[in-house]
Amino acid sequence: MKLYGVTGWKNAGKTGLMERLVTEITGRGFSVSTVKHAHHSFDVDHPGKDSHRHRVAGASEVILASRNRVAHMTELRGEDEPKLSDLLPRLAPVDLVLIEGYKRDSHPKVEAFRAVTGNTLIAPGDPTIRAVASDVPLDMDRPVFDLDDTKAIADFILSEVGL
């Protein structure tokens, strides 16, 4: 599977860019899966539901399945957070895996950047960032795209991974 990331600081536009890229790339006939890193606790389950009750009771893993979707939840219970390289083999084969976050991992990435956040660019010190998608013009040593030019960013990513 080919991998490409979208990274950047909080409120830089990563999730919106990911959403648009998935729509654009799947619209071209490619299969896409995503992995998103969260820096906070999250839950896909709801208190009182059977699967939640299983987890609270102590189950290490719970698979919830219906005719519409399957969710596989793993409770870490104090164990280390899994590395991206440990998570990728869990995915079924697809043409492209888009990864949101994981800014310190070594896969190639596009950095999402919004000037209004006041954050500095990550790209100047990170050679894994192959391009920047920005809401302001930037003078850089790598391609800079308009943050909203999803087609051009998708073209760049697909070219980079050979699709």
mmCIF file with all atom_site columns, C-alpha atoms in Angstrom:
data_model
loop_
_atom_site.group_PDB
_atom_site.id
_atom_site.type_symbol
_atom_site.label_atom_id
_atom_site.label_alt_id
_atom_site.label_comp_id
_atom_site.label_asym_id
_atom_site.label_entity_id
_atom_site.label_seq_id
_atom_site.pdbx_PDB_ins_code
_atom_site.Cartn_x
_atom_site.Cartn_y
_atom_site.Cartn_z
_atom_site.occupancy
_atom_site.B_iso_or_equiv
_atom_site.pdbx_formal_charge
_atom_site.auth_seq_id
_atom_site.auth_comp_id
_atom_site.auth_asym_id
_atom_site.auth_atom_id
_atom_site.pdbx_PDB_model_num
ATOM 1   C CA . MET A 1 1   ? 0.000   0.000  0.000  1.00 0.00 ? 1   MET A CA 1
ATOM 2   C CA . LYS A 1 2   ? 1.095   3.533  -0.736 1.00 0.00 ? 2   LYS A CA 1
ATOM 3   C CA . LEU A 1 3   ? 1.226   5.973  2.186  1.00 0.00 ? 3   LEU A CA 1
ATOM 4   C CA . TYR A 1 4   ? 0.963   9.733  2.286  1.00 0.00 ? 4   TYR A CA 1
ATOM 5   C CA . GLY A 1 5   ? 0.387   12.046 5.193  1.00 0.00 ? 5   GLY A CA 1
ATOM 6   C CA . VAL A 1 6   ? -1.282  15.336 5.967  1.00 0.00 ? 6   VAL A CA 1
ATOM 7   C CA . THR A 1 7   ? 0.304   17.032 8.946  1.00 0.00 ? 7   THR A CA 1
ATOM 8   C CA . GLY A 1 8   ? 0.352   20.427 10.627 1.00 0.00 ? 8   GLY A CA 1
ATOM 9   C CA . TRP A 1 9   ? -0.411  22.111 13.908 1.00 0.00 ? 9   TRP A CA 1
ATOM 10  C CA . LYS A 1 10  ? -3.862  22.291 15.511 1.00 0.00 ? 10  LYS A CA 1
ATOM 11  C CA . ASN A 1 11  ? -6.464  24.225 13.468 1.00 0.00 ? 11  ASN A CA 1
ATOM 12  C CA . ALA A 1 12  ? -4.247  24.215 10.360 1.00 0.00 ? 12  ALA A CA 1
ATOM 13  C CA . GLY A 1 13  ? -6.923  22.611 8.180  1.00 0.00 ? 13  GLY A CA 1
ATOM 14  C CA . LYS A 1 14  ? -5.723  18.998 8.248  1.00 0.00 ? 14  LYS A CA 1
ATOM 15  C CA . THR A 1 15  ? -9.092  17.304 8.658  1.00 0.00 ? 15  THR A CA 1
ATOM 16  C CA . GLY A 1 16  ? -10.828 19.389 6.005  1.00 0.00 ? 16  GLY A CA 1
ATOM 17  C CA . LEU A 1 17  ? -7.980  18.711 3.585  1.00 0.00 ? 17  LEU A CA 1
ATOM 18  C CA . MET A 1 18  ? -8.104  14.986 4.389  1.00 0.00 ? 18  MET A CA 1
ATOM 19  C CA . GLU A 1 19  ? -11.853 14.902 3.770  1.00 0.00 ? 19  GLU A CA 1
ATOM 20  C CA . ARG A 1 20  ? -11.508 16.681 0.423  1.00 0.00 ? 20  ARG A CA 1
ATOM 21  C CA . LEU A 1 21  ? -8.579  14.476 -0.628 1.00 0.00 ? 21  LEU A CA 1
ATOM 22  C CA . VAL A 1 22  ? -10.491 11.268 0.158  1.00 0.00 ? 22  VAL A CA 1
ATOM 23  C CA . THR A 1 23  ? -13.435 12.519 -1.920 1.00 0.00 ? 23  THR A CA 1
ATOM 24  C CA . GLU A 1 24  ? -11.188 13.633 -4.800 1.00 0.00 ? 24  GLU A CA 1
ATOM 25  C CA . ILE A 1 25  ? -9.002  10.521 -4.921 1.00 0.00 ? 25  ILE A CA 1
ATOM 26  C CA . THR A 1 26  ? -11.820 7.986  -4.505 1.00 0.00 ? 26  THR A CA 1
ATOM 27  C CA . GLY A 1 27  ? -13.704 9.937  -7.179 1.00 0.00 ? 27  GLY A CA 1
ATOM 28  C CA . ARG A 1 28  ? -10.846 9.088  -9.530 1.00 0.00 ? 28  ARG A CA 1
ATOM 29  C CA . GLY A 1 29  ? -11.407 5.382  -8.906 1.00 0.00 ? 29  GLY A CA 1
ATOM 30  C CA . PHE A 1 30  ? -8.715  4.689  -6.306 1.00 0.00 ? 30  PHE A CA 1
ATOM 31  C CA . SER A 1 31  ? -9.415  2.944  -3.017 1.00 0.00 ? 31  SER A CA 1
ATOM 32  C CA . VAL A 1 32  ? -8.397  4.957  0.050  1.00 0.00 ? 32  VAL A CA 1
ATOM 33  C CA . SER A 1 33  ? -8.213  4.235  3.771  1.00 0.00 ? 33  SER A CA 1
ATOM 34  C CA . THR A 1 34  ? -7.271  6.702  6.468  1.00 0.00 ? 34  THR A CA 1
ATOM 35  C CA . VAL A 1 35  ? -5.477  6.676  9.798  1.00 0.00 ? 35  VAL A CA 1
ATOM 36  C CA . LYS A 1 36  ? -5.867  9.629  12.143 1.00 0.00 ? 36  LYS A CA 1
ATOM 37  C CA . HIS A 1 37  ? -3.787  10.281 15.223 1.00 0.00 ? 37  HIS A CA 1
ATOM 38  C CA . ALA A 1 38  ? -5.598  11.840 18.175 1.00 0.00 ? 38  ALA A CA 1
ATOM 39  C CA . HIS A 1 39  ? -3.731  13.557 20.989 1.00 0.00 ? 39  HIS A CA 1
ATOM 40  C CA . HIS A 1 40  ? -6.660  13.195 23.341 1.00 0.00 ? 40  HIS A CA 1
ATOM 41  C CA . SER A 1 41  ? -8.874  10.467 24.671 1.00 0.00 ? 41  SER A CA 1
ATOM 42  C CA . PHE A 1 42  ? -11.759 9.606  22.398 1.00 0.00 ? 42  PHE A CA 1
ATOM 43  C CA . ASP A 1 43  ? -14.580 7.125  22.292 1.00 0.00 ? 43  ASP A CA 1
ATOM 44  C CA . VAL A 1 44  ? -16.543 5.597  19.434 1.00 0.00 ? 44  VAL A CA 1
ATOM 45  C CA . ASP A 1 45  ? -18.803 3.835  21.893 1.00 0.00 ? 45  ASP A CA 1
ATOM 46  C CA . HIS A 1 46  ? -21.636 5.048  24.121 1.00 0.00 ? 46  HIS A CA 1
ATOM 47  C CA . PRO A 1 47  ? -22.296 4.350  27.798 1.00 0.00 ? 47  PRO A CA 1
ATOM 48  C CA . GLY A 1 48  ? -25.094 1.860  28.287 1.00 0.00 ? 48  GLY A CA 1
ATOM 49  C CA . LYS A 1 49  ? -24.681 0.189  24.901 1.00 0.00 ? 49  LYS A CA 1
ATOM 50  C CA . ASP A 1 50  ? -23.773 -3.501 24.920 1.00 0.00 ? 50  ASP A CA 1
ATOM 51  C CA . SER A 1 51  ? -20.307 -3.011 23.408 1.00 0.00 ? 51  SER A CA 1
ATOM 52  C CA . HIS A 1 52  ? -19.500 -0.284 25.939 1.00 0.00 ? 52  HIS A CA 1
ATOM 53  C CA . ARG A 1 53  ? -20.631 -2.574 28.744 1.00 0.00 ? 53  ARG A CA 1
ATOM 54  C CA . HIS A 1 54  ? -18.282 -5.284 27.416 1.00 0.00 ? 54  HIS A CA 1
ATOM 55  C CA . ARG A 1 55  ? -15.324 -2.860 27.508 1.00 0.00 ? 55  ARG A CA 1
ATOM 56  C CA . VAL A 1 56  ? -16.155 -1.547 30.979 1.00 0.00 ? 56  VAL A CA 1
ATOM 57  C CA . ALA A 1 57  ? -16.429 -5.130 32.204 1.00 0.00 ? 57  ALA A CA 1
ATOM 58  C CA . GLY A 1 58  ? -12.797 -5.646 31.179 1.00 0.00 ? 58  GLY A CA 1
ATOM 59  C CA . ALA A 1 59  ? -12.734 -6.970 27.594 1.00 0.00 ? 59  ALA A CA 1
ATOM 60  C CA . SER A 1 60  ? -9.393  -6.266 25.900 1.00 0.00 ? 60  SER A CA 1
ATOM 61  C CA . GLU A 1 61  ? -10.976 -6.066 22.455 1.00 0.00 ? 61  GLU A CA 1
ATOM 62  C CA . VAL A 1 62  ? -14.548 -5.682 21.265 1.00 0.00 ? 62  VAL A CA 1
ATOM 63  C CA . ILE A 1 63  ? -15.741 -6.066 17.688 1.00 0.00 ? 63  ILE A CA 1
ATOM 64  C CA . LEU A 1 64  ? -19.081 -4.495 16.935 1.00 0.00 ? 64  LEU A CA 1
ATOM 65  C CA . ALA A 1 65  ? -20.527 -5.593 13.599 1.00 0.00 ? 65  ALA A CA 1
ATOM 66  C CA . SER A 1 66  ? -23.626 -4.871 11.565 1.00 0.00 ? 66  SER A CA 1
ATOM 67  C CA . ARG A 1 67  ? -24.545 -5.013 7.911  1.00 0.00 ? 67  ARG A CA 1
ATOM 68  C CA . ASN A 1 68  ? -23.365 -1.390 7.561  1.00 0.00 ? 68  ASN A CA 1
ATOM 69  C CA . ARG A 1 69  ? -19.992 -1.323 9.351  1.00 0.00 ? 69  ARG A CA 1
ATOM 70  C CA . VAL A 1 70  ? -17.558 -3.078 11.652 1.00 0.00 ? 70  VAL A CA 1
ATOM 71  C CA . ALA A 1 71  ? -15.789 -1.358 14.539 1.00 0.00 ? 71  ALA A CA 1
ATOM 72  C CA . HIS A 1 72  ? -12.853 -3.015 16.278 1.00 0.00 ? 72  HIS A CA 1
ATOM 73  C CA . MET A 1 73  ? -12.045 -1.404 19.615 1.00 0.00 ? 73  MET A CA 1
ATOM 74  C CA . THR A 1 74  ? -8.931  -2.231 21.596 1.00 0.00 ? 74  THR A CA 1
ATOM 75  C CA . GLU A 1 75  ? -8.524  -1.056 25.172 1.00 0.00 ? 75  GLU A CA 1
ATOM 76  C CA . LEU A 1 76  ? -4.862  -0.283 25.887 1.00 0.00 ? 76  LEU A CA 1
ATOM 77  C CA . ARG A 1 77  ? -5.359  -0.292 29.662 1.00 0.00 ? 77  ARG A CA 1
ATOM 78  C CA . GLY A 1 78  ? -2.060  1.447  30.372 1.00 0.00 ? 78  GLY A CA 1
ATOM 79  C CA . GLU A 1 79  ? -0.037  -0.133 27.546 1.00 0.00 ? 79  GLU A CA 1
ATOM 80  C CA . ASP A 1 80  ? 1.950   2.096  25.192 1.00 0.00 ? 80  ASP A CA 1
ATOM 81  C CA . GLU A 1 81  ? 0.148   3.729  22.301 1.00 0.00 ? 81  GLU A CA 1
ATOM 82  C CA . PRO A 1 82  ? 0.683   1.613  19.163 1.00 0.00 ? 82  PRO A CA 1
ATOM 83  C CA . LYS A 1 83  ? 3.059   2.956  16.544 1.00 0.00 ? 83  LYS A CA 1
ATOM 84  C CA . LEU A 1 84  ? 1.799   3.787  13.075 1.00 0.00 ? 84  LEU A CA 1
ATOM 85  C CA . SER A 1 85  ? 3.828   0.847  11.738 1.00 0.00 ? 85  SER A CA 1
ATOM 86  C CA . ASP A 1 86  ? 1.878   -1.464 14.069 1.00 0.00 ? 86  ASP A CA 1
ATOM 87  C CA . LEU A 1 87  ? -1.489  -0.110 12.922 1.00 0.00 ? 87  LEU A CA 1
ATOM 88  C CA . LEU A 1 88  ? -0.991  -0.238 9.148  1.00 0.00 ? 88  LEU A CA 1
ATOM 89  C CA . PRO A 1 89  ? -1.001  -4.062 8.877  1.00 0.00 ? 89  PRO A CA 1
ATOM 90  C CA . ARG A 1 90  ? -4.501  -4.029 10.396 1.00 0.00 ? 90  ARG A CA 1
ATOM 91  C CA . LEU A 1 91  ? -5.871  -2.325 7.272  1.00 0.00 ? 91  LEU A CA 1
ATOM 92  C CA . ALA A 1 92  ? -7.214  -4.251 4.302  1.00 0.00 ? 92  ALA A CA 1
ATOM 93  C CA . PRO A 1 93  ? -5.193  -3.568 1.126  1.00 0.00 ? 93  PRO A CA 1
ATOM 94  C CA . VAL A 1 94  ? -6.088  -0.343 -0.697 1.00 0.00 ? 94  VAL A CA 1
ATOM 95  C CA . ASP A 1 95  ? -4.399  1.848  -3.292 1.00 0.00 ? 95  ASP A CA 1
ATOM 96  C CA . LEU A 1 96  ? -3.565  4.640  -0.842 1.00 0.00 ? 96  LEU A CA 1
ATOM 97  C CA . VAL A 1 97  ? -3.559  5.171  2.904  1.00 0.00 ? 97  VAL A CA 1
ATOM 98  C CA . LEU A 1 98  ? -3.852  8.828  3.885  1.00 0.00 ? 98  LEU A CA 1
ATOM 99  C CA . ILE A 1 99  ? -2.478  9.526  7.350  1.00 0.00 ? 99  ILE A CA 1
ATOM 100 C CA . GLU A 1 100 ? -3.560  12.535 9.402  1.00 0.00 ? 100 GLU A CA 1
ATOM 101 C CA . GLY A 1 101 ? -1.100  13.597 12.062 1.00 0.00 ? 101 GLY A CA 1
ATOM 102 C CA . TYR A 1 102 ? 1.890   11.415 12.952 1.00 0.00 ? 102 TYR A CA 1
ATOM 103 C CA . LYS A 1 103 ? 4.103   14.393 12.138 1.00 0.00 ? 103 LYS A CA 1
ATOM 104 C CA . ARG A 1 104 ? 7.226   12.726 13.543 1.00 0.00 ? 104 ARG A CA 1
ATOM 105 C CA . ASP A 1 105 ? 6.939   9.550  11.440 1.00 0.00 ? 105 ASP A CA 1
ATOM 106 C CA . SER A 1 106 ? 9.028   9.112  8.295  1.00 0.00 ? 106 SER A CA 1
ATOM 107 C CA . HIS A 1 107 ? 6.346   8.779  5.580  1.00 0.00 ? 107 HIS A CA 1
ATOM 108 C CA . PRO A 1 108 ? 6.029   11.614 3.028  1.00 0.00 ? 108 PRO A CA 1
ATOM 109 C CA . LYS A 1 109 ? 3.614   14.388 3.960  1.00 0.00 ? 109 LYS A CA 1
ATOM 110 C CA . VAL A 1 110 ? 1.890   17.595 2.923  1.00 0.00 ? 110 VAL A CA 1
ATOM 111 C CA . GLU A 1 111 ? 1.792   20.218 5.647  1.00 0.00 ? 111 GLU A CA 1
ATOM 112 C CA . ALA A 1 112 ? -1.488  22.093 6.077  1.00 0.00 ? 112 ALA A CA 1
ATOM 113 C CA . PHE A 1 113 ? -0.831  25.676 7.152  1.00 0.00 ? 113 PHE A CA 1
ATOM 114 C CA . ARG A 1 114 ? -3.131  28.538 8.119  1.00 0.00 ? 114 ARG A CA 1
ATOM 115 C CA . ALA A 1 115 ? -1.415  31.843 8.923  1.00 0.00 ? 115 ALA A CA 1
ATOM 116 C CA . VAL A 1 116 ? -4.181  32.940 11.314 1.00 0.00 ? 116 VAL A CA 1
ATOM 117 C CA . THR A 1 117 ? -3.165  30.272 13.848 1.00 0.00 ? 117 THR A CA 1
ATOM 118 C CA . GLY A 1 118 ? 0.155   32.015 14.453 1.00 0.00 ? 118 GLY A CA 1
ATOM 119 C CA . ASN A 1 119 ? 2.045   28.717 14.371 1.00 0.00 ? 119 ASN A CA 1
ATOM 120 C CA . THR A 1 120 ? 5.364   28.339 12.639 1.00 0.00 ? 120 THR A CA 1
ATOM 121 C CA . LEU A 1 121 ? 5.842   26.062 9.658  1.00 0.00 ? 121 LEU A CA 1
ATOM 122 C CA . ILE A 1 122 ? 7.092   22.552 10.349 1.00 0.00 ? 122 ILE A CA 1
ATOM 123 C CA . ALA A 1 123 ? 8.411   22.049 6.798  1.00 0.00 ? 123 ALA A CA 1
ATOM 124 C CA . PRO A 1 124 ? 11.699  23.989 7.002  1.00 0.00 ? 124 PRO A CA 1
ATOM 125 C CA . GLY A 1 125 ? 13.120  21.505 9.508  1.00 0.00 ? 125 GLY A CA 1
ATOM 126 C CA . ASP A 1 126 ? 11.448  18.359 8.193  1.00 0.00 ? 126 ASP A CA 1
ATOM 127 C CA . PRO A 1 127 ? 12.482  16.748 4.890  1.00 0.00 ? 127 PRO A CA 1
ATOM 128 C CA . THR A 1 128 ? 9.534   14.302 5.048  1.00 0.00 ? 128 THR A CA 1
ATOM 129 C CA . ILE A 1 129 ? 7.224   17.248 4.308  1.00 0.00 ? 129 ILE A CA 1
ATOM 130 C CA . ARG A 1 130 ? 7.275   17.259 0.521  1.00 0.00 ? 130 ARG A CA 1
ATOM 131 C CA . ALA A 1 131 ? 4.867   20.182 -0.004 1.00 0.00 ? 131 ALA A CA 1
ATOM 132 C CA . VAL A 1 132 ? 2.840   22.769 1.888  1.00 0.00 ? 132 VAL A CA 1
ATOM 133 C CA . ALA A 1 133 ? -0.857  23.556 1.456  1.00 0.00 ? 133 ALA A CA 1
ATOM 134 C CA . SER A 1 134 ? -1.280  27.123 2.690  1.00 0.00 ? 134 SER A CA 1
ATOM 135 C CA . ASP A 1 135 ? -3.875  29.872 2.891  1.00 0.00 ? 135 ASP A CA 1
ATOM 136 C CA . VAL A 1 136 ? -1.170  32.491 2.190  1.00 0.00 ? 136 VAL A CA 1
ATOM 137 C CA . PRO A 1 137 ? 1.622   32.644 -0.397 1.00 0.00 ? 137 PRO A CA 1
ATOM 138 C CA . LEU A 1 138 ? 4.925   31.214 0.868  1.00 0.00 ? 138 LEU A CA 1
ATOM 139 C CA . ASP A 1 139 ? 8.452   31.234 -0.532 1.00 0.00 ? 139 ASP A CA 1
ATOM 140 C CA . MET A 1 140 ? 9.746   27.712 0.080  1.00 0.00 ? 140 MET A CA 1
ATOM 141 C CA . ASP A 1 141 ? 12.204  25.148 -1.233 1.00 0.00 ? 141 ASP A CA 1
ATOM 142 C CA . ARG A 1 142 ? 9.319   22.773 -2.067 1.00 0.00 ? 142 ARG A CA 1
ATOM 143 C CA . PRO A 1 143 ? 5.936   23.060 -3.763 1.00 0.00 ? 143 PRO A CA 1
ATOM 144 C CA . VAL A 1 144 ? 3.333   25.312 -2.139 1.00 0.00 ? 144 VAL A CA 1
ATOM 145 C CA . PHE A 1 145 ? -0.341  24.808 -2.988 1.00 0.00 ? 145 PHE A CA 1
ATOM 146 C CA . ASP A 1 146 ? -3.401  26.823 -2.114 1.00 0.00 ? 146 ASP A CA 1
ATOM 147 C CA . LEU A 1 147 ? -4.964  25.025 0.850  1.00 0.00 ? 147 LEU A CA 1
ATOM 148 C CA . ASP A 1 148 ? -8.261  24.841 -1.041 1.00 0.00 ? 148 ASP A CA 1
ATOM 149 C CA . ASP A 1 149 ? -6.803  23.544 -4.340 1.00 0.00 ? 149 ASP A CA 1
ATOM 150 C CA . THR A 1 150 ? -7.678  19.933 -3.603 1.00 0.00 ? 150 THR A CA 1
ATOM 151 C CA . LYS A 1 151 ? -7.281  18.799 -7.220 1.00 0.00 ? 151 LYS A CA 1
ATOM 152 C CA . ALA A 1 152 ? -3.684  20.069 -7.458 1.00 0.00 ? 152 ALA A CA 1
ATOM 153 C CA . ILE A 1 153 ? -2.770  18.599 -4.060 1.00 0.00 ? 153 ILE A CA 1
ATOM 154 C CA . ALA A 1 154 ? -4.315  15.248 -5.047 1.00 0.00 ? 154 ALA A CA 1
ATOM 155 C CA . ASP A 1 155 ? -2.419  15.341 -8.377 1.00 0.00 ? 155 ASP A CA 1
ATOM 156 C CA . PHE A 1 156 ? 0.817   15.956 -6.466 1.00 0.00 ? 156 PHE A CA 1
ATOM 157 C CA . ILE A 1 157 ? 0.227   13.129 -3.957 1.00 0.00 ? 157 ILE A CA 1
ATOM 158 C CA . LEU A 1 158 ? -0.791  10.632 -6.631 1.00 0.00 ? 158 LEU A CA 1
ATOM 159 C CA . SER A 1 159 ? 2.271   11.531 -8.673 1.00 0.00 ? 159 SER A CA 1
ATOM 160 C CA . GLU A 1 160 ? 4.503   11.187 -5.605 1.00 0.00 ? 160 GLU A CA 1
ATOM 161 C CA . VAL A 1 161 ? 3.232   7.667  -4.846 1.00 0.00 ? 161 VAL A CA 1
ATOM 162 C CA . GLY A 1 162 ? 3.116   6.548  -8.476 1.00 0.00 ? 162 GLY A CA 1
ATOM 163 C CA . LEU A 1 163 ? -0.653  6.235  -8.900 1.00 0.00 ? 163 LEU A CA 1
#
